Short mmCIF file of C-alpha atoms in Angstrom, two decimals:
data_model
loop_
_atom_site.label_atom_id
_atom_site.label_comp_id
_atom_site.label_asym_id
_atom_site.label_seq_id
_atom_site.Cartn_x
_atom_site.Cartn_y
_atom_site.Cartn_z
CA UNK A 1 61.83 154.25 -0.68
CA UNK A 2 63.79 152.51 1.50
CA UNK A 3 62.34 153.10 5.41
CA UNK A 4 64.39 152.25 8.63
CA UNK A 5 62.26 151.89 11.58
CA UNK A 6 63.71 152.53 15.05
CA UNK A 7 62.00 151.48 18.28
CA UNK A 8 61.68 152.96 20.90
CA UNK A 9 62.05 156.67 20.27
CA UNK A 10 63.01 157.57 24.05
CA UNK A 11 63.18 155.25 26.78
CA UNK A 12 64.21 156.16 30.51
CA UNK A 13 65.76 153.71 32.81
CA UNK A 14 67.36 153.25 36.08
CA UNK A 15 71.08 152.34 36.72
CA UNK A 16 72.02 148.70 36.29
CA UNK A 17 68.99 147.65 34.28
CA UNK A 18 69.33 146.93 30.61
CA UNK A 19 67.50 148.45 27.66
CA UNK A 20 66.71 147.00 24.11
CA UNK A 21 66.77 149.13 21.00
CA UNK A 22 64.95 147.74 17.94
CA UNK A 23 65.96 148.52 14.02
CA UNK A 24 63.42 147.16 11.25
CA UNK A 25 64.03 147.64 7.50
CA UNK A 26 60.52 147.83 6.37
CA UNK A 27 60.61 147.48 2.78
CA UNK A 28 64.09 145.75 1.85
CA UNK A 29 66.37 143.15 3.21
CA UNK A 30 69.60 144.33 5.21
CA UNK A 31 72.28 141.89 5.38
CA UNK A 32 74.34 144.97 7.21
CA UNK A 33 73.23 147.27 9.71
CA UNK A 34 75.12 150.06 11.64
CA UNK A 35 74.43 151.32 15.13
CA UNK A 36 75.67 155.10 15.89
CA UNK A 37 75.91 157.34 18.77
CA UNK A 38 75.46 160.75 18.63
CA UNK A 39 76.47 163.34 21.45
CA UNK A 40 74.52 166.62 21.85
CA UNK A 41 75.72 168.90 19.10
CA UNK A 42 78.03 166.31 17.56
CA UNK A 43 78.33 164.29 14.86
CA UNK A 44 77.53 160.18 14.68
CA UNK A 45 79.75 158.31 15.96
CA UNK A 46 80.05 154.46 14.35
CA UNK A 47 79.79 151.48 17.31
CA UNK A 48 79.43 148.84 15.60
CA UNK A 49 78.76 146.85 12.37
CA UNK A 50 75.86 144.56 12.59
CA UNK A 51 75.83 141.56 10.30
CA UNK A 52 72.94 139.10 9.76
CA UNK A 53 73.54 135.65 11.02
CA UNK A 54 77.17 136.47 12.38
CA UNK A 55 78.91 138.48 15.15
CA UNK A 56 78.99 142.02 14.80
CA UNK A 57 82.19 144.14 14.35
CA UNK A 58 82.82 146.59 17.07
CA UNK A 59 84.58 149.80 16.50
CA UNK A 60 87.79 150.58 18.76
CA UNK A 61 86.89 151.50 22.18
CA UNK A 62 83.48 150.21 22.22
CA UNK A 63 82.85 147.66 24.65
CA UNK A 64 81.39 144.81 23.32
CA UNK A 65 79.78 143.21 26.64
CA UNK A 66 77.90 146.51 27.17
CA UNK A 67 76.48 146.94 23.92
CA UNK A 68 75.15 143.72 22.74
CA UNK A 69 74.26 143.61 19.09
CA UNK A 70 71.93 141.00 17.74
CA UNK A 71 71.11 140.59 13.96
CA UNK A 72 69.24 137.38 13.75
CA UNK A 73 67.13 138.16 10.21
CA UNK A 74 67.75 140.16 7.42
CA UNK A 75 65.32 142.91 8.70
CA UNK A 76 65.89 143.25 12.22
CA UNK A 77 69.03 144.16 14.64
CA UNK A 78 68.85 144.95 18.26
CA UNK A 79 71.18 146.88 20.39
CA UNK A 80 70.98 146.15 24.31
CA UNK A 81 72.82 148.32 26.62
CA UNK A 82 73.41 146.18 29.38
CA UNK A 83 74.09 147.46 32.85
CA UNK A 84 73.21 151.03 31.81
CA UNK A 85 74.69 153.81 33.66
CA UNK A 86 74.18 157.86 33.37
CA UNK A 87 77.06 158.32 31.07
CA UNK A 88 75.36 155.89 28.46
CA UNK A 89 72.69 158.24 28.30
CA UNK A 90 72.64 159.20 24.52
CA UNK A 91 71.07 159.49 21.03
CA UNK A 92 71.56 155.98 19.63
CA UNK A 93 70.56 155.87 15.86
CA UNK A 94 70.59 152.86 13.28
CA UNK A 95 71.15 152.72 9.54
CA UNK A 96 70.82 150.07 6.73
CA UNK A 97 71.45 150.04 3.23
CA UNK A 98 69.37 149.01 0.27
CA UNK A 99 71.69 147.92 -2.17
CA UNK A 100 69.26 148.24 -4.79
CA UNK A 101 67.94 151.74 -4.17
CA UNK A 102 69.56 155.30 -4.59
CA UNK A 103 68.84 156.25 -1.17
CA UNK A 104 72.41 155.22 0.01
CA UNK A 105 72.26 154.37 3.84
CA UNK A 106 69.06 155.37 5.34
CA UNK A 107 68.55 156.10 8.88
CA UNK A 108 66.33 155.13 11.60
CA UNK A 109 64.58 158.02 13.74
CA UNK A 110 66.91 157.67 16.63
CA UNK A 111 66.22 156.57 20.62
CA UNK A 112 67.07 159.00 23.24
CA UNK A 113 68.07 156.80 26.27
CA UNK A 114 68.07 158.45 29.61
CA UNK A 115 69.61 156.45 32.68
CA UNK A 116 68.82 157.96 35.98
CA UNK B 1 93.79 158.13 8.70
CA UNK B 2 90.55 158.56 6.70
CA UNK B 3 89.33 162.26 7.79
CA UNK B 4 86.08 164.27 6.98
CA UNK B 5 86.10 167.77 8.14
CA UNK B 6 83.15 170.48 7.59
CA UNK B 7 83.00 174.16 7.69
CA UNK B 8 81.77 176.12 8.75
CA UNK B 9 80.81 174.84 11.99
CA UNK B 10 77.46 177.16 12.14
CA UNK B 11 76.22 179.45 9.65
CA UNK B 12 73.30 182.04 10.27
CA UNK B 13 71.61 183.52 7.14
CA UNK B 14 68.80 185.42 6.07
CA UNK B 15 66.01 184.18 4.20
CA UNK B 16 66.90 184.22 0.49
CA UNK B 17 70.61 184.98 1.45
CA UNK B 18 72.32 181.84 -0.97
CA UNK B 19 75.51 180.22 0.73
CA UNK B 20 77.77 177.33 0.24
CA UNK B 21 78.87 174.58 2.77
CA UNK B 22 82.34 172.70 2.66
CA UNK B 23 83.03 169.07 3.50
CA UNK B 24 86.80 168.22 2.68
CA UNK B 25 87.81 164.65 3.02
CA UNK B 26 91.26 162.63 3.08
CA UNK B 27 90.61 159.12 2.37
CA UNK B 28 92.18 156.06 0.95
CA UNK B 29 89.81 155.35 -1.89
CA UNK B 30 86.60 157.10 -2.15
CA UNK B 31 83.62 154.80 -2.92
CA UNK B 32 81.27 157.67 -2.29
CA UNK B 33 80.45 160.84 -0.39
CA UNK B 34 76.87 161.20 1.11
CA UNK B 35 75.21 164.72 1.97
CA UNK B 36 72.19 164.27 4.68
CA UNK B 37 69.99 166.76 6.71
CA UNK B 38 69.36 165.82 10.12
CA UNK B 39 66.84 167.95 12.31
CA UNK B 40 66.92 168.11 16.17
CA UNK B 41 66.08 164.79 17.91
CA UNK B 42 65.79 162.81 14.45
CA UNK B 43 67.80 160.57 12.52
CA UNK B 44 69.91 161.94 9.23
CA UNK B 45 67.55 162.03 6.46
CA UNK B 46 69.31 161.03 2.86
CA UNK B 47 70.13 164.26 0.49
CA UNK B 48 72.55 163.22 -2.18
CA UNK B 49 75.07 160.56 -3.19
CA UNK B 50 78.31 161.66 -5.27
CA UNK B 51 80.56 159.27 -6.76
CA UNK B 52 83.50 160.66 -8.79
CA UNK B 53 85.08 164.14 -9.21
CA UNK B 54 82.97 166.56 -11.46
CA UNK B 55 79.61 165.09 -10.41
CA UNK B 56 76.62 167.40 -9.59
CA UNK B 57 73.00 166.67 -8.00
CA UNK B 58 70.28 168.93 -7.42
CA UNK B 59 67.24 168.68 -5.36
CA UNK B 60 65.20 171.89 -5.05
CA UNK B 61 67.08 174.84 -3.37
CA UNK B 62 70.07 172.42 -2.78
CA UNK B 63 73.03 171.57 -5.17
CA UNK B 64 75.79 169.28 -4.07
CA UNK B 65 79.18 169.01 -6.13
CA UNK B 66 82.22 166.79 -5.91
CA UNK B 67 85.95 167.44 -6.63
CA UNK B 68 89.12 165.00 -5.56
CA UNK B 69 89.45 166.75 -2.29
CA UNK B 70 86.18 168.14 -1.29
CA UNK B 71 82.33 168.68 -1.70
CA UNK B 72 80.29 171.60 -1.58
CA UNK B 73 76.41 171.90 -0.93
CA UNK B 74 75.32 175.04 -2.24
CA UNK B 75 71.94 176.56 -0.65
CA UNK B 76 70.14 179.02 -3.14
CA UNK B 77 67.75 181.09 -1.63
CA UNK B 78 67.11 179.51 1.20
CA UNK B 79 63.85 179.17 3.50
CA UNK B 80 63.49 179.20 7.26
CA UNK B 81 62.56 175.28 7.00
CA UNK B 82 66.03 174.87 5.24
CA UNK B 83 67.53 175.15 8.90
CA UNK B 84 68.79 172.05 10.02
CA UNK B 85 72.32 170.35 10.43
CA UNK B 86 73.63 169.01 7.42
CA UNK B 87 76.01 166.31 7.27
CA UNK B 88 78.68 165.18 5.14
CA UNK B 89 80.02 161.37 5.12
CA UNK B 90 82.27 159.24 2.97
CA UNK B 91 82.33 155.60 2.35
CA UNK B 92 85.95 154.29 1.61
CA UNK B 93 88.07 151.58 0.32
CA UNK B 94 86.65 148.08 0.86
CA UNK B 95 84.36 149.35 3.97
CA UNK B 96 80.66 149.43 3.98
CA UNK B 97 80.75 151.80 6.80
CA UNK B 98 80.46 155.75 6.59
CA UNK B 99 82.69 157.94 8.21
CA UNK B 100 80.92 161.26 9.28
CA UNK B 101 81.98 164.96 9.56
CA UNK B 102 81.18 167.22 12.79
CA UNK B 103 78.20 168.65 10.41
CA UNK B 104 77.40 172.57 9.72
CA UNK B 105 74.45 173.80 11.98
CA UNK B 106 72.39 176.15 9.55
CA UNK B 107 69.87 178.54 10.60
CA UNK B 108 67.93 180.74 8.21
CA UNK B 109 65.96 183.62 9.67
CA UNK B 110 63.31 185.28 7.89
#
């Protein structure tokens, strides 16, 4: 089945530094990937849609300069949290859709970001 | 505005006690309704996709149904390992993105 690998699974960084999270589709090509943020005991909030070879589409209220998205190939999208602050601490999840499968949208295992 | 509402917010069951989770939606053109299971600290795991009213799908102890206004996830004779958060999401109109409900946290006790 469709597999999406997300790395790292957790990261701790200091305020003011930047952190990059990778999302890879392992056995299919994904022209579109999605980045979500999830707060404790809350549902997934879509941050942006990542399009291969073009600019990402950000949801209303999401700072595009803080959350940089790059989708340079059909199997890799990255989310960089720039100048991180404690309020950026959260669980970040990516997803992709294998059009040719019955699995719908496949999600990565998530990245727990803690900014200290 | 497209909206997805799940109920109950939390559900506690005894092992073997069957029940149903509800997902009601208001969207402009449903392209698909998805059910996912999410364990703590993990990404959502795909369960079902439903596309049209009247459609039903089953997997082990789970059965998902769809009407024009809501979907139900029926859990038959649940086991403790079924404990998780169950998320409902809809794909609408011309967009590829999913809109998620807040989820139902299910706890099954022996």
